[in-house]
PDB file of C-alpha atoms in Angstrom:
ATOM      1  CA  MET C   1     -45.587 -42.079  54.148  1.00  0.00           C
ATOM      2  CA  TYR C   2     -47.448 -40.185  52.036  1.00  0.00           C
ATOM      3  CA  ALA C   3     -49.714 -36.764  53.308  1.00  0.00           C
ATOM      4  CA  VAL C   4     -52.446 -34.968  51.010  1.00  0.00           C
ATOM      5  CA  ILE C   5     -52.091 -31.379  51.099  1.00  0.00           C
ATOM      6  CA  GLN C   6     -53.822 -28.106  50.411  1.00  0.00           C
ATOM      7  CA  THR C   7     -52.668 -25.095  49.180  1.00  0.00           C
ATOM      8  CA  GLY C   8     -53.940 -22.586  46.715  1.00  0.00           C
ATOM      9  CA  GLY C   9     -57.393 -23.812  46.677  1.00  0.00           C
ATOM     10  CA  LYS C  10     -56.527 -27.524  45.344  1.00  0.00           C
ATOM     11  CA  GLN C  11     -55.385 -30.873  46.915  1.00  0.00           C
ATOM     12  CA  TYR C  12     -51.958 -32.786  46.408  1.00  0.00           C
ATOM     13  CA  ARG C  13     -50.831 -35.890  47.376  1.00  0.00           C
ATOM     14  CA  VAL C  14     -47.236 -35.861  48.228  1.00  0.00           C
ATOM     15  CA  GLN C  15     -44.369 -38.024  49.928  1.00  0.00           C
ATOM     16  CA  GLN C  16     -40.870 -37.203  49.900  1.00  0.00           C
ATOM     17  CA  GLY C  17     -38.730 -36.766  47.550  1.00  0.00           C
ATOM     18  CA  ASP C  18     -41.527 -35.821  45.493  1.00  0.00           C
ATOM     19  CA  VAL C  19     -41.746 -32.771  42.965  1.00  0.00           C
ATOM     20  CA  ILE C  20     -44.962 -30.366  42.544  1.00  0.00           C
ATOM     21  CA  PHE C  21     -46.296 -27.499  40.458  1.00  0.00           C
ATOM     22  CA  VAL C  22     -48.336 -25.341  43.033  1.00  0.00           C
ATOM     23  CA  GLU C  23     -50.211 -22.178  42.863  1.00  0.00           C
ATOM     24  CA  LYS C  24     -47.562 -19.536  42.848  1.00  0.00           C
ATOM     25  CA  LEU C  25     -46.172 -18.432  46.728  1.00  0.00           C
ATOM     26  CA  ASP C  26     -44.836 -15.537  47.576  1.00  0.00           C
ATOM     27  CA  CYS C  27     -41.279 -17.062  48.174  1.00  0.00           C
ATOM     28  CA  GLN C  28     -37.620 -16.900  46.106  1.00  0.00           C
ATOM     29  CA  ALA C  29     -35.674 -20.072  45.064  1.00  0.00           C
ATOM     30  CA  GLY C  30     -34.032 -21.576  47.756  1.00  0.00           C
ATOM     31  CA  ASP C  31     -36.236 -21.057  50.349  1.00  0.00           C
ATOM     32  CA  ALA C  32     -37.847 -23.496  53.166  1.00  0.00           C
ATOM     33  CA  VAL C  33     -41.811 -23.601  52.765  1.00  0.00           C
ATOM     34  CA  LYS C  34     -44.229 -25.166  55.250  1.00  0.00           C
ATOM     35  CA  PHE C  35     -47.799 -26.927  54.177  1.00  0.00           C
ATOM     36  CA  ASP C  36     -49.615 -26.836  57.249  1.00  0.00           C
ATOM     37  CA  GLN C  37     -53.317 -27.675  56.300  1.00  0.00           C
ATOM     38  CA  VAL C  38     -52.074 -31.443  56.108  1.00  0.00           C
ATOM     39  CA  LEU C  39     -55.608 -33.293  55.374  1.00  0.00           C
ATOM     40  CA  PHE C  40     -54.811 -37.089  55.288  1.00  0.00           C
ATOM     41  CA  VAL C  41     -51.695 -38.836  56.075  1.00  0.00           C
ATOM     42  CA  GLY C  42     -51.175 -42.890  55.232  1.00  0.00           C
ATOM     43  CA  GLY C  43     -48.731 -45.194  55.781  1.00  0.00           C
ATOM     44  CA  GLU C  44     -48.460 -47.993  58.595  1.00  0.00           C
ATOM     45  CA  GLU C  45     -51.361 -46.419  60.066  1.00  0.00           C
ATOM     46  CA  ALA C  46     -53.322 -43.656  58.393  1.00  0.00           C
ATOM     47  CA  LYS C  47     -54.652 -40.076  60.040  1.00  0.00           C
ATOM     48  CA  ILE C  48     -57.403 -38.623  58.809  1.00  0.00           C
ATOM     49  CA  GLY C  49     -58.331 -35.107  60.030  1.00  0.00           C
ATOM     50  CA  THR C  50     -61.356 -33.275  60.604  1.00  0.00           C
ATOM     51  CA  PRO C  51     -60.956 -31.173  58.449  1.00  0.00           C
ATOM     52  CA  VAL C  52     -56.761 -31.126  59.411  1.00  0.00           C
ATOM     53  CA  VAL C  53     -54.485 -33.412  60.806  1.00  0.00           C
ATOM     54  CA  GLU C  54     -53.048 -32.051  64.025  1.00  0.00           C
ATOM     55  CA  GLY C  55     -49.890 -31.666  64.632  1.00  0.00           C
ATOM     56  CA  ALA C  56     -48.821 -32.863  60.363  1.00  0.00           C
ATOM     57  CA  SER C  57     -47.008 -30.599  58.675  1.00  0.00           C
ATOM     58  CA  VAL C  58     -44.957 -31.244  54.982  1.00  0.00           C
ATOM     59  CA  GLU C  59     -41.956 -29.580  54.668  1.00  0.00           C
ATOM     60  CA  GLY C  60     -40.657 -28.453  51.130  1.00  0.00           C
ATOM     61  CA  LYS C  61     -38.112 -26.522  48.619  1.00  0.00           C
ATOM     62  CA  VAL C  62     -38.943 -23.981  46.387  1.00  0.00           C
ATOM     63  CA  LEU C  63     -36.763 -24.490  43.422  1.00  0.00           C
ATOM     64  CA  ALA C  64     -38.384 -21.924  40.949  1.00  0.00           C
ATOM     65  CA  GLN C  65     -40.949 -19.794  39.622  1.00  0.00           C
ATOM     66  CA  VAL C  66     -42.000 -20.749  36.633  1.00  0.00           C
ATOM     67  CA  LYS C  67     -45.355 -20.212  34.362  1.00  0.00           C
ATOM     68  CA  GLY C  68     -47.681 -23.081  32.686  1.00  0.00           C
ATOM     69  CA  LYS C  69     -48.613 -23.368  29.066  1.00  0.00           C
ATOM     70  CA  LYS C  70     -49.809 -20.481  27.103  1.00  0.00           C
ATOM     71  CA  ILE C  71     -53.868 -20.886  26.728  1.00  0.00           C
ATOM     72  CA  VAL C  72     -55.168 -18.368  24.199  1.00  0.00           C
ATOM     73  CA  VAL C  73     -58.907 -16.892  24.728  1.00  0.00           C
ATOM     74  CA  TYR C  74     -60.701 -15.492  21.712  1.00  0.00           C
ATOM     75  CA  LYS C  75     -63.715 -14.035  22.152  1.00  0.00           C
ATOM     76  CA  TYR C  76     -66.204 -13.591  19.231  1.00  0.00           C
ATOM     77  CA  LYS C  77     -69.438 -12.502  18.119  1.00  0.00           C
ATOM     78  CA  ALA C  78     -70.898 -13.609  14.542  1.00  0.00           C
ATOM     79  CA  LYS C  79     -71.513 -11.416  12.561  1.00  0.00           C
ATOM     80  CA  LYS C  80     -70.611  -7.774  14.807  1.00  0.00           C
ATOM     81  CA  ASN C  81     -67.000  -7.847  13.644  1.00  0.00           C
ATOM     82  CA  GLU C  82     -66.093  -8.136  17.245  1.00  0.00           C
ATOM     83  CA  ARG C  83     -63.140 -10.248  17.945  1.00  0.00           C
ATOM     84  CA  LYS C  84     -60.523 -10.251  20.903  1.00  0.00           C
ATOM     85  CA  LYS C  85     -57.435 -12.492  21.121  1.00  0.00           C
ATOM     86  CA  GLN C  86     -55.917 -12.532  24.881  1.00  0.00           C
ATOM     87  CA  GLY C  87     -53.093 -15.637  25.847  1.00  0.00           C
ATOM     88  CA  HIS C  88     -52.113 -16.129  29.580  1.00  0.00           C
ATOM     89  CA  ARG C  89     -49.491 -18.099  31.196  1.00  0.00           C
ATOM     90  CA  GLN C  90     -50.350 -19.164  34.981  1.00  0.00           C
ATOM     91  CA  PRO C  91     -47.680 -18.809  37.691  1.00  0.00           C
ATOM     92  CA  TYR C  92     -46.998 -21.865  39.443  1.00  0.00           C
ATOM     93  CA  THR C  93     -44.182 -22.631  42.188  1.00  0.00           C
ATOM     94  CA  LYS C  94     -41.960 -25.262  41.887  1.00  0.00           C
ATOM     95  CA  VAL C  95     -41.514 -27.355  44.859  1.00  0.00           C
ATOM     96  CA  GLU C  96     -39.748 -30.087  45.675  1.00  0.00           C
ATOM     97  CA  ILE C  97     -40.672 -31.958  49.148  1.00  0.00           C
ATOM     98  CA  THR C  98     -38.190 -32.567  51.938  1.00  0.00           C
ATOM     99  CA  ALA C  99     -40.672 -34.530  54.870  1.00  0.00           C
ATOM    100  CA  VAL C 100     -43.812 -35.560  56.177  1.00  0.00           C
ATOM    101  CA  ASN C 101     -43.923 -35.413  59.751  1.00  0.00           C
ATOM    102  CA  ALA C 102     -46.915 -36.989  61.108  1.00  0.00           C
TER     103      ALA C 102
END
């Protein structure tokens, strides 16, 4: 059984045992999280939400708070001697999916 959930403005296809990186959640490592916005549940019989599936949820466990790869933002204006270099690392939450309840 798998599900499509929405969190942080993004959608993820998950099933039990998956490890996903979602936009940063306000919780610590070891905490349990519950995703209530389940858009689709697949398996033997599919359930499609309008927009969410009633009574469905996905449970997970927070493994860690991590940062993504560093990206470099470089702003430059030709012939003006204007240059600005800036780095950014996006914060993520690493979550292991423990159960899909439909």
